[in-house]
Amino acid sequence: MDSGTQTLARYKMFIGGQWVDSASGQTFESENPFSSETWALIPRGNAEDVDRACKAAHKALTTGDWPKLTATQRGALLRKLGDILATKAKALAEIEVRDNGKLIAEMAAQCAYVPQWYYYFGGLCDKIEGAVIPIDKPQTFNYTRHEPVGVVACIVPWNSPLLLATWKLAPALAAGNTVVIKPSEFTSASTLEFMKAFEEAGFPPGVVNVVTGFGADVASLATHPLVAKVAFTGSDATGARIYSDAAKSLKRVSLELGGKSPNIVFDDANIENAVKGVISGIFAATGQTCIAGSRLLVQRSIHDQFVEKLVALGKTARMGDPMSYDTQVGPVTTRPQYQKVLDYIDIAKKEGCVTVLGGGKATRPECGKGWFVEPTVFTGVRNAMRIAQEEVFGPVLSVIPFADEEEAIAIGNDVVYGLAAGVWTQDMRRSLLMAEKLQAGTVWINTYRAVSYLSPFGGYKRSGIGRESGQEMIKEYMQTKSVWISTATEVPNPFVLR
Ligand code: NAD
């Protein structure tokens, strides 16, 4: 990044180990959601830049130092990267806040956690073992090798740019692949800054590349002949498009998509904890998380009491400058998303929902010119309503009553998504039943929003394909080769399949 002639930061793309402008020379503006002002200029990539990056990644995959590294050396490099990132965590968090408006308290913790993925997958590099198979044919030796798939395109959204890129990058690199990252056009700066850590760690040129720009301009990333796998996180609409584009050349695809997760509170729950868990599930990160607990299913017998406590705590949320550690709810990250959240609030009102908290733009003085929406809670919601079925991706909670376990399961599962679910109960039998019956890739009991490099994450149904984090998923970035060696002195009948 250079400081521009005005006060704008000017970034370059990172391709083949070089900092470069876009092939067209064009740039686009990145805005700060709190000040609503442009703060950076980002290169506007197109198909030519995609081609340059894919060629650089392919060259690094097939020639140079990267394929020569042993798995142990690759692991050491990833762990070195983790150490460097740990020293840069605060600076990276500040860029994220400026670019996407998430709270410094959350981003500082998130950026400090990111190195763990590089330590973990760095450690895993040399523990991916093939097998010697006791094959059923005489004088024959058979074994397997797990090899990288090739060039991986990592396409990520704006809500947690570095964490979500890392969930793909760490295993992809640990498996020996090379990568082209495409960050969101709304939050590209932190990913470009992130590349300095790769340079400092000494990754060979082309192992990691970044192409910035708008989705439509760089759509060739999902179809480029040198790309072997597309690892995508984003909306289900874009995910479906990329899945279909990538299918034309039969690429591997993993998709981490949206959600409409139920947070289910039973009458035997620790109510104070459940209230905090529900608030955290929907208002943390201004509701802009794929795992947002955007449907509160509350047992009818405690509905009124629970909503009262929820609203009382929700009212205390401090809004304002995301760079302040005291702020609890920040702005919405993008202008279009701000409008989308406000539109959904109108839709809910027109559907006949009752606004018991918030319900529109936040006009508090501490919100300045930022894109703020009041933390909003609707009661009187039926699960068939749009507000209960569609992903808002904002601080908007729909409260839906239920009678018993059976109804909670039925309503909880009655959406196209299946990313996550929360359950609040002190009954062990009920916990296990809910964990079994809820159709979601993650179920939290008496907690919410916990993720780790150690545990698989991904969606059921329309929330995605594949998993991220955890030991097993590294295989999603590898392909298995079966090697046959004959120890016979003579080839038997050549006309018969052995
Ligand atoms: P989006 O789908 O609009 O964009 C995601 C990325 O895809 C962006 O980088 C965008 O530029 C790129 N893109 C768009 N069209 C493309 C194309 N044709 N070819 C290549 N790239 C293209 O999503 P968003 O608005 O940035 O993010 C919000 C969405 O992400 C929400 O739906 C949310 O639930 C989802 N999300 C999912 C997870 C998860 O792990 N399941 C995590 C975070 C966010």
XYZ file of N, CA and C in Angstrom, residues 41-249:
627
model
N -8.221 2.973 -2.242
C -8.452 2.627 -3.650
C -7.874 1.241 -3.896
N -8.685 0.417 -4.522
C -8.337 -0.995 -4.719
C -8.284 -1.260 -6.227
N -7.304 -2.019 -6.712
C -7.262 -2.317 -8.149
C -8.501 -3.091 -8.608
N -9.043 -2.680 -9.731
C -10.235 -3.351 -10.264
C -9.802 -4.420 -11.257
N -9.743 -5.641 -10.777
C -9.264 -6.748 -11.604
C -10.290 -7.179 -12.643
N -9.805 -7.861 -13.679
C -10.704 -8.424 -14.688
C -10.145 -9.793 -15.113
N -10.679 -10.321 -16.208
C -10.293 -11.675 -16.634
C -8.795 -11.787 -16.904
N -8.186 -10.695 -17.361
C -6.747 -10.729 -17.644
C -5.951 -10.921 -16.341
N -6.410 -10.256 -15.281
C -5.732 -10.412 -13.986
C -5.940 -11.820 -13.435
N -7.149 -12.347 -13.627
C -7.420 -13.724 -13.189
C -6.468 -14.677 -13.898
N -6.303 -14.457 -15.193
C -5.437 -15.325 -15.985
C -3.984 -15.233 -15.499
N -3.538 -13.995 -15.244
C -2.158 -13.817 -14.735
C -1.977 -14.567 -13.419
N -2.959 -14.419 -12.531
C -2.835 -15.026 -11.197
C -2.882 -16.554 -11.286
N -3.774 -17.073 -12.127
C -3.879 -18.542 -12.247
C -2.600 -19.113 -12.853
N -2.038 -18.393 -13.823
C -0.782 -18.866 -14.420
C 0.351 -18.823 -13.393
N 0.383 -17.761 -12.597
C 1.431 -17.662 -11.561
C 1.281 -18.800 -10.551
N 0.034 -19.077 -10.171
C -0.214 -20.142 -9.182
C 0.163 -21.505 -9.779
N -0.146 -21.682 -11.055
C 0.165 -22.966 -11.694
C 1.669 -23.153 -11.846
N 2.343 -22.052 -12.172
C 3.805 -22.133 -12.301
C 4.434 -22.509 -10.950
N 3.925 -21.885 -9.890
C 4.478 -22.177 -8.559
C 4.170 -23.614 -8.130
N 3.069 -24.140 -8.640
C 2.680 -25.513 -8.283
C 3.590 -26.537 -8.944
N 4.043 -26.200 -10.139
C 4.737 -27.200 -10.960
C 6.247 -26.987 -11.066
N 6.712 -25.765 -10.809
C 8.157 -25.507 -10.900
C 8.598 -24.720 -9.670
N 9.865 -24.471 -9.545
C 10.346 -23.640 -8.438
C 10.416 -24.405 -7.131
N 10.445 -23.663 -6.040
C 10.758 -24.268 -4.738
C 9.581 -24.955 -4.052
N 8.363 -24.511 -4.330
C 7.211 -25.016 -3.553
C 7.035 -26.539 -3.670
N 6.991 -27.096 -4.882
C 6.805 -28.553 -4.945
C 8.009 -29.334 -4.428
N 9.151 -28.642 -4.284
C 10.352 -29.354 -3.787
C 10.352 -29.466 -2.264
N 9.537 -28.646 -1.599
C 9.547 -28.693 -0.130
C 9.005 -30.032 0.352
N 9.609 -30.572 1.387
C 9.012 -31.754 2.015
C 7.811 -31.279 2.822
N 6.948 -32.221 3.176
C 5.763 -31.849 3.967
C 6.201 -31.208 5.281
N 7.291 -31.681 5.850
C 7.771 -31.117 7.109
C 8.221 -29.670 6.910
N 8.905 -29.414 5.805
C 9.354 -28.033 5.528
C 8.158 -27.109 5.275
N 7.142 -27.665 4.577
C 5.936 -26.868 4.324
C 5.265 -26.513 5.651
N 5.236 -27.484 6.537
C 4.632 -27.256 7.853
C 5.378 -26.179 8.627
N 6.694 -26.223 8.544
C 7.508 -25.228 9.267
C 7.223 -23.834 8.714
N 7.059 -23.750 7.393
C 6.778 -22.450 6.763
C 5.414 -21.909 7.217
N 4.451 -22.807 7.303
C 3.119 -22.376 7.757
C 3.157 -21.915 9.211
N 3.942 -22.605 10.025
C 4.016 -22.193 11.429
C 4.757 -20.865 11.564
N 5.762 -20.654 10.704
C 6.463 -19.366 10.701
C 5.477 -18.251 10.314
N 4.649 -18.545 9.326
C 3.630 -17.577 8.920
C 2.722 -17.249 10.108
N 2.325 -18.284 10.857
C 1.479 -18.066 12.036
C 2.147 -17.111 13.015
N 3.438 -17.291 13.245
C 4.168 -16.407 14.172
C 4.146 -14.960 13.673
N 4.367 -14.799 12.358
C 4.390 -13.438 11.796
C 3.003 -12.797 11.912
N 1.990 -13.594 11.604
C 0.622 -13.055 11.681
C 0.271 -12.648 13.106
N 0.791 -13.399 14.075
C 0.502 -13.049 15.475
C 1.036 -11.652 15.785
N 2.191 -11.306 15.220
C 2.752 -9.973 15.494
C 1.984 -8.875 14.737
N 1.289 -9.259 13.692
C 0.559 -8.262 12.889
C -0.922 -8.201 13.251
N -1.350 -9.000 14.220
C -2.792 -9.163 14.471
C -3.490 -7.819 14.729
N -2.871 -6.973 15.548
C -3.547 -5.722 15.917
C -3.699 -4.814 14.700
N -2.606 -4.708 13.918
C -2.647 -3.834 12.736
C -3.671 -4.352 11.722
N -3.713 -5.675 11.548
C -4.684 -6.248 10.608
C -6.113 -6.012 11.106
N -6.303 -6.151 12.409
C -7.648 -5.941 12.982
C -8.103 -4.498 12.719
N -7.202 -3.563 12.837
C -7.585 -2.157 12.629
C -7.989 -1.899 11.178
N -7.303 -2.553 10.251
C -7.701 -2.396 8.838
C -9.089 -3.001 8.617
N -9.305 -4.166 9.208
C -10.618 -4.816 9.064
C -11.726 -3.880 9.576
N -11.491 -3.276 10.735
C -12.518 -2.405 11.326
C -12.792 -1.221 10.395
N -11.724 -0.630 9.876
C -11.889 0.523 8.988
C -12.667 0.107 7.733
N -12.410 -1.100 7.269
C -12.970 -1.535 5.989
C -14.355 -2.165 6.139
N -14.587 -2.922 7.236
C -15.899 -3.596 7.309
C -16.727 -3.207 8.521
N -16.189 -2.336 9.374
C -17.009 -1.769 10.451
C -17.281 -2.701 11.610
N -16.684 -3.891 11.590
C -16.903 -4.776 12.737
C -16.137 -4.234 13.938
N -16.534 -4.667 15.122
C -15.961 -4.076 16.337
C -14.499 -4.451 16.511
N -13.719 -3.501 16.983
C -12.307 -3.781 17.242
C -12.184 -4.900 18.288
N -13.111 -4.930 19.246
C -13.030 -5.968 20.289
C -13.109 -7.355 19.623
N -14.019 -7.504 18.650
C -14.167 -8.799 17.982
C -13.021 -9.059 17.009
N -12.656 -8.027 16.241
C -11.637 -8.254 15.209
C -10.264 -8.499 15.830
N -9.968 -7.819 16.931
C -8.665 -8.037 17.577
C -8.577 -9.494 18.042
N -9.666 -9.984 18.636
C -9.663 -11.379 19.112
C -9.586 -12.332 17.915
N -10.324 -12.006 16.853
C -10.354 -12.889 15.677
C -8.979 -12.945 14.992
N -8.357 -11.770 14.816
C -7.054 -11.751 14.144
C -5.983 -12.423 15.012
N -6.149 -12.342 16.333
C -5.185 -13.024 17.206
C -5.394 -14.540 17.172
N -6.584 -14.974 16.772
C -6.914 -16.405 16.723
C -6.490 -17.030 15.385
N -6.456 -16.198 14.336
C -6.138 -16.682 12.982
C -4.862 -17.534 12.921
N -3.752 -17.141 13.607
C -2.531 -17.961 13.503
C -2.732 -19.424 13.883
N -3.717 -19.700 14.735
C -3.915 -21.096 15.178
C -4.176 -22.032 13.994
N -4.856 -21.522 12.957
C -5.123 -22.382 11.787
C -3.806 -22.741 11.090
N -2.876 -21.795 11.068
C -1.590 -22.073 10.396
C -0.724 -22.993 11.257
N -0.819 -22.844 12.577
C -0.070 -23.767 13.449
C -0.640 -25.185 13.303
N -1.970 -25.254 13.356
C -2.631 -26.566 13.344
C -2.395 -27.294 12.018
N -2.685 -26.607 10.898
C -2.518 -27.268 9.604
C -1.031 -27.420 9.251
N -0.191 -26.511 9.767
C 1.250 -26.684 9.613
C 1.696 -27.981 10.285
N 1.136 -28.241 11.452
C 1.455 -29.482 12.179
C 0.929 -30.715 11.462
N -0.177 -30.533 10.737
C -0.813 -31.678 10.077
C -0.102 -32.079 8.778
N 0.626 -31.118 8.187
C 1.255 -31.335 6.874
C 1.908 -32.707 6.718
N 2.770 -33.060 7.676
C 3.530 -34.308 7.508
C 2.904 -35.483 8.256
N 1.593 -35.362 8.509
C 0.910 -36.491 9.169
C -0.192 -37.073 8.294
N -0.186 -36.663 7.028
C -1.168 -37.217 6.087
C -0.515 -38.425 5.431
N -0.862 -39.585 5.911
C -0.165 -40.787 5.456
C -1.011 -41.591 4.486
N -0.369 -42.124 3.471
C -1.037 -43.083 2.599
C -1.073 -44.432 3.299
N -1.589 -45.425 2.588
C -1.696 -46.756 3.190
C -1.058 -47.786 2.267
N -0.505 -48.827 2.890
C -0.114 -50.001 2.098
C -1.284 -50.965 2.218
N -1.851 -51.324 1.075
C -3.088 -52.102 1.094
C -2.767 -53.585 0.877
N -3.256 -54.432 1.779
C -2.977 -55.882 1.637
C -3.788 -56.431 0.457
N -3.285 -56.149 -0.732
C -4.087 -56.337 -1.945
C -4.329 -57.815 -2.228
N -5.447 -58.099 -2.907
C -5.903 -59.474 -3.078
C -5.285 -60.163 -4.304
N -4.178 -59.603 -4.834
C -3.581 -60.200 -6.035
C -2.152 -60.622 -5.706
N -1.792 -61.819 -6.152
C -0.439 -62.304 -5.826
C 0.640 -61.457 -6.503
N 1.787 -61.401 -5.881
C 2.970 -60.715 -6.429
C 2.645 -59.266 -6.838
N 1.862 -58.620 -6.012
C 1.466 -57.246 -6.326
C 1.523 -56.406 -5.060
N 2.105 -55.237 -5.214
C 2.226 -54.299 -4.099
C 1.358 -53.087 -4.434
N 0.495 -52.676 -3.491
C -0.403 -51.540 -3.754
C -0.346 -50.562 -2.584
N -0.169 -49.309 -2.897
C -0.192 -48.289 -1.840
C -0.852 -47.010 -2.349
N -1.222 -46.130 -1.400
C -1.873 -44.867 -1.788
C -1.004 -43.675 -1.416
N -1.153 -42.628 -2.206
C -0.504 -41.338 -1.944
C -1.595 -40.278 -1.923
N -1.475 -39.310 -1.015
C -2.423 -38.187 -1.008
C -1.702 -36.973 -1.565
N -2.179 -36.479 -2.681
C -1.482 -35.406 -3.397
C -2.351 -34.156 -3.462
N -1.720 -32.989 -3.655
C -2.519 -31.762 -3.781
C -3.441 -31.832 -5.001
N -4.573 -31.079 -4.948
C -5.451 -31.086 -6.129
C -4.937 -30.153 -7.207
N -4.216 -29.083 -6.826
C -3.692 -28.146 -7.828
C -3.894 -26.698 -7.410
N -4.312 -25.884 -8.365
C -4.554 -24.465 -8.047
C -5.957 -24.349 -7.439
N -6.020 -23.714 -6.278
C -7.306 -23.542 -5.594
C -7.719 -22.073 -5.645
N -8.925 -21.818 -6.125
C -9.479 -20.456 -6.098
C -10.283 -20.305 -4.811
N -9.894 -19.333 -3.982
C -10.599 -19.106 -2.712
C -11.389 -17.809 -2.826
N -12.687 -17.905 -2.831
C -13.533 -16.710 -2.997
C -14.236 -16.451 -1.662
N -14.035 -15.239 -1.122
C -14.534 -14.988 0.238
C -15.407 -13.729 0.317
N -16.290 -13.681 1.346
C -17.197 -12.541 1.499
C -16.601 -11.454 2.393
N -17.448 -10.484 2.763
C -16.920 -9.311 3.471
C -17.022 -9.378 4.975
N -17.715 -10.377 5.508
C -17.998 -10.241 6.945
C -16.826 -10.579 7.872
N -16.011 -11.561 7.525
C -14.806 -11.843 8.332
C -13.694 -12.201 7.362
N -13.182 -11.223 6.602
C -12.317 -11.541 5.455
C -11.115 -12.432 5.777
N -10.361 -12.101 6.800
C -9.124 -12.856 7.037
C -9.395 -14.232 7.629
N -10.356 -14.295 8.531
C -10.670 -15.594 9.141
C -11.194 -16.558 8.075
N -12.105 -16.072 7.238
C -12.724 -16.968 6.252
C -11.745 -17.348 5.141
N -10.843 -16.425 4.793
C -9.802 -16.786 3.820
C -8.884 -17.845 4.439
N -8.568 -17.659 5.709
C -7.669 -18.578 6.414
C -8.234 -19.992 6.485
N -9.548 -20.100 6.664
C -10.161 -21.431 6.745
C -9.897 -22.231 5.470
N -9.674 -21.529 4.365
C -9.373 -22.216 3.103
C -7.862 -22.312 2.880
N -7.200 -21.170 3.120
C -5.768 -21.084 2.823
C -4.931 -22.083 3.609
N -5.170 -22.152 4.907
C -4.299 -22.978 5.754
C -4.331 -24.442 5.309
N -5.505 -25.067 5.148
C -5.491 -26.456 4.679
C -5.035 -26.596 3.229
N -5.399 -25.619 2.378
C -5.012 -25.730 0.963
C -3.492 -25.728 0.840
N -2.824 -24.847 1.571
C -1.358 -24.780 1.506
C -0.731 -25.986 2.208
N -1.309 -26.376 3.330
C -0.772 -27.540 4.048
C -0.777 -28.768 3.128
N -1.795 -28.851 2.272
C -1.904 -29.995 1.360
C -0.975 -29.863 0.162
N -0.304 -28.707 0.024
C 0.670 -28.541 -1.062
C 0.133 -27.850 -2.298
N -1.091 -27.309 -2.203
C -1.665 -26.596 -3.345
C -1.100 -25.183 -3.444
N -1.431 -24.485 -4.518
C -1.211 -23.046 -4.602
C -2.578 -22.386 -4.748
N -2.625 -21.073 -4.511
C -3.915 -20.448 -4.266
C -4.045 -19.103 -4.970
N -5.270 -18.832 -5.458
C -5.629 -17.473 -5.886
C -6.799 -17.039 -5.011
N -6.621 -15.948 -4.265
C -7.695 -15.474 -3.382
C -8.430 -14.328 -4.053
N -9.747 -14.349 -3.943
C -10.556 -13.229 -4.415
C -11.356 -12.731 -3.207
N -10.892 -11.611 -2.593
C -11.658 -11.073 -1.460
C -12.883 -10.314 -1.953
N -13.770 -9.982 -1.037
C -14.957 -9.200 -1.425
C -14.541 -7.814 -1.889
N -15.267 -7.281 -2.851
C -14.996 -5.922 -3.340
C -15.219 -4.884 -2.236
N -15.933 -5.272 -1.170
C -16.194 -4.323 -0.079
C -15.081 -4.327 0.959
N -14.278 -5.386 0.988
C -13.279 -5.509 2.065
C -12.009 -6.188 1.547
N -11.347 -5.545 0.600
C -10.162 -6.183 0.015
C -8.870 -5.815 0.742
N -8.877 -4.688 1.453
C -7.617 -4.127 1.962
C -6.884 -5.077 2.911
N -7.627 -5.695 3.835
C -6.946 -6.522 4.842
C -6.275 -7.728 4.184
N -6.899 -8.287 3.149
C -6.314 -9.459 2.490
C -5.020 -9.064 1.780
N -5.005 -7.866 1.181
C -3.782 -7.410 0.505
C -2.679 -7.162 1.539
N -3.051 -6.554 2.643
C -2.084 -6.309 3.717
C -1.544 -7.640 4.272
N -2.429 -8.619 4.357
C -2.133 -9.968 4.836
C -0.987 -10.604 4.024
N -0.922 -10.267 2.732
C 0.069 -10.883 1.841
C 1.496 -10.548 2.270
N 1.651 -9.414 2.980
C 3.006 -9.042 3.425
C 3.570 -10.101 4.370
N 2.679 -10.751 5.114
C 3.141 -11.810 6.028
C 3.664 -13.010 5.229
N 3.038 -13.297 4.094
C 3.511 -14.410 3.245
C 4.881 -14.081 2.663
N 5.017 -12.811 2.257
C 6.334 -12.375 1.732
C 7.394 -12.516 2.813
N 7.049 -12.027 4.001
C 8.019 -12.029 5.109
C 8.396 -13.463 5.506
N 7.430 -14.353 5.456
C 7.704 -15.751 5.842
C 8.581 -16.446 4.798
N 8.587 -15.933 3.563
C 9.433 -16.522 2.520
C 8.716 -17.542 1.658
N 7.404 -17.422 1.498
C 6.694 -18.311 0.569
C 7.182 -18.031 -0.844
N 7.433 -19.048 -1.641
C 7.889 -18.816 -3.020
C 6.845 -18.009 -3.804
N 7.292 -17.195 -4.773
C 6.360 -16.383 -5.557
C 5.309 -17.243 -6.245
N 4.070 -16.771 -6.226
C 2.992 -17.465 -6.928
C 2.260 -18.499 -6.088
N 2.783 -18.821 -4.916
C 2.088 -19.817 -4.085
C 0.749 -19.237 -3.609
N 0.771 -17.948 -3.257
C -0.471 -17.268 -2.871
C -0.588 -15.992 -3.694
N -1.733 -15.787 -4.315
C -1.965 -14.614 -5.169
C -3.308 -14.014 -4.781
N -3.441 -12.710 -4.981
C -4.731 -12.065 -4.704
C -5.171 -11.264 -5.915
N -6.397 -11.533 -6.363
C -7.016 -10.715 -7.416
C -8.195 -9.994 -6.782
N -8.204 -8.664 -6.874
C -9.308 -7.893 -6.307
C -10.247 -7.440 -7.420
N -11.482 -7.167 -7.045
C -12.421 -6.668 -8.051
C -13.830 -7.139 -7.785
N -14.707 -6.810 -8.710
C -16.122 -7.170 -8.587
C -16.352 -8.578 -9.129
N -17.304 -9.266 -8.513
C -17.570 -10.659 -8.883
C -17.735 -10.841 -10.386
N -18.562 -9.992 -10.998
C -18.861 -10.179 -12.423
C -17.608 -10.013 -13.284
N -16.689 -9.131 -12.864
C -15.477 -8.887 -13.659
C -14.477 -10.043 -13.587
N -14.545 -10.800 -12.487
C -13.545 -11.862 -12.300
C -14.193 -13.247 -12.253
N -15.397 -13.345 -12.835
C -16.138 -14.614 -12.801
C -15.353 -15.748 -13.459
N -14.379 -15.406 -14.310
C -13.592 -16.448 -14.983
C -12.759 -17.269 -13.998
N -12.658 -16.798 -12.769
C -11.910 -17.571 -11.764
C -12.545 -18.957 -11.557
N -13.858 -19.012 -11.645
C -14.546 -20.299 -11.419
C -14.510 -21.197 -12.653
N -14.052 -20.653 -13.772
C -14.043 -21.468 -14.995
C -12.629 -21.625 -15.575
N -11.668 -20.962 -14.983
C -10.317 -20.949 -15.567
C -9.760 -22.371 -15.676
N -9.202 -22.728 -16.826
C -8.747 -24.122 -17.002
C -7.648 -24.546 -16.034
N -6.891 -23.610 -15.481
C -5.818 -24.009 -14.563
C -6.299 -24.165 -13.114
N -7.555 -23.795 -12.851
C -8.074 -23.932 -11.478
C -8.651 -25.338 -11.302
N -8.203 -26.027 -10.235
C -8.671 -27.396 -10.000
C -9.831 -27.432 -9.014
N -9.846 -26.462 -8.099
C -10.903 -26.465 -7.073
C -11.302 -25.040 -6.764
N -12.600 -24.841 -6.538
C -13.092 -23.537 -6.085
C -13.619 -23.724 -4.672
N -13.059 -22.958 -3.737
C -13.526 -22.985 -2.354
C -14.201 -21.645 -2.108
N -15.507 -21.669 -1.929
C -16.292 -20.430 -1.906
C -17.002 -20.247 -0.572
N -16.981 -19.041 -0.057
C -17.869 -18.655 1.047
C -18.616 -17.415 0.620
N -19.928 -17.439 0.787
C -20.734 -16.283 0.408
C -22.204 -16.651 0.412
N -22.986 -15.913 -0.363
C -24.435 -16.131 -0.366
C -24.781 -17.394 -1.165
N -25.947 -17.947 -0.890
C -26.321 -19.176 -1.609
C -26.584 -18.886 -3.084
N -27.027 -17.666 -3.402
C -27.283 -17.344 -4.816
C -25.969 -17.354 -5.602
N -24.943 -16.676 -5.082
C -23.651 -16.671 -5.774
C -23.038 -18.065 -5.759
N -23.194 -18.757 -4.641
C -22.659 -20.118 -4.526
C -23.224 -21.025 -5.606
N -24.531 -20.918 -5.849
C -25.167 -21.762 -6.868
C -24.617 -21.428 -8.256
N -24.390 -20.139 -8.493
C -23.861 -19.698 -9.790
C -22.437 -20.266 -9.998
N -21.632 -20.162 -8.938
C -20.247 -20.633 -9.036
C -20.197 -22.158 -9.185
N -21.089 -22.822 -8.476
C -21.175 -24.291 -8.554
C -21.457 -24.698 -10.000
N -22.405 -23.975 -10.606
C -22.782 -24.317 -11.975
C -21.675 -23.937 -12.962
N -21.041 -22.774 -12.774
C -19.928 -22.373 -13.656
C -18.787 -23.393 -13.576
N -18.447 -23.779 -12.338
C -17.309 -24.686 -12.135
C -17.608 -26.080 -12.663
N -18.892 -26.430 -12.676
C -19.275 -27.776 -13.136
C -18.950 -27.965 -14.613
N -18.934 -26.862 -15.366
C -18.712 -26.998 -16.816
C -17.355 -27.626 -17.105
N -16.370 -27.368 -16.246
C -15.087 -28.043 -16.445
C -14.822 -29.032 -15.297
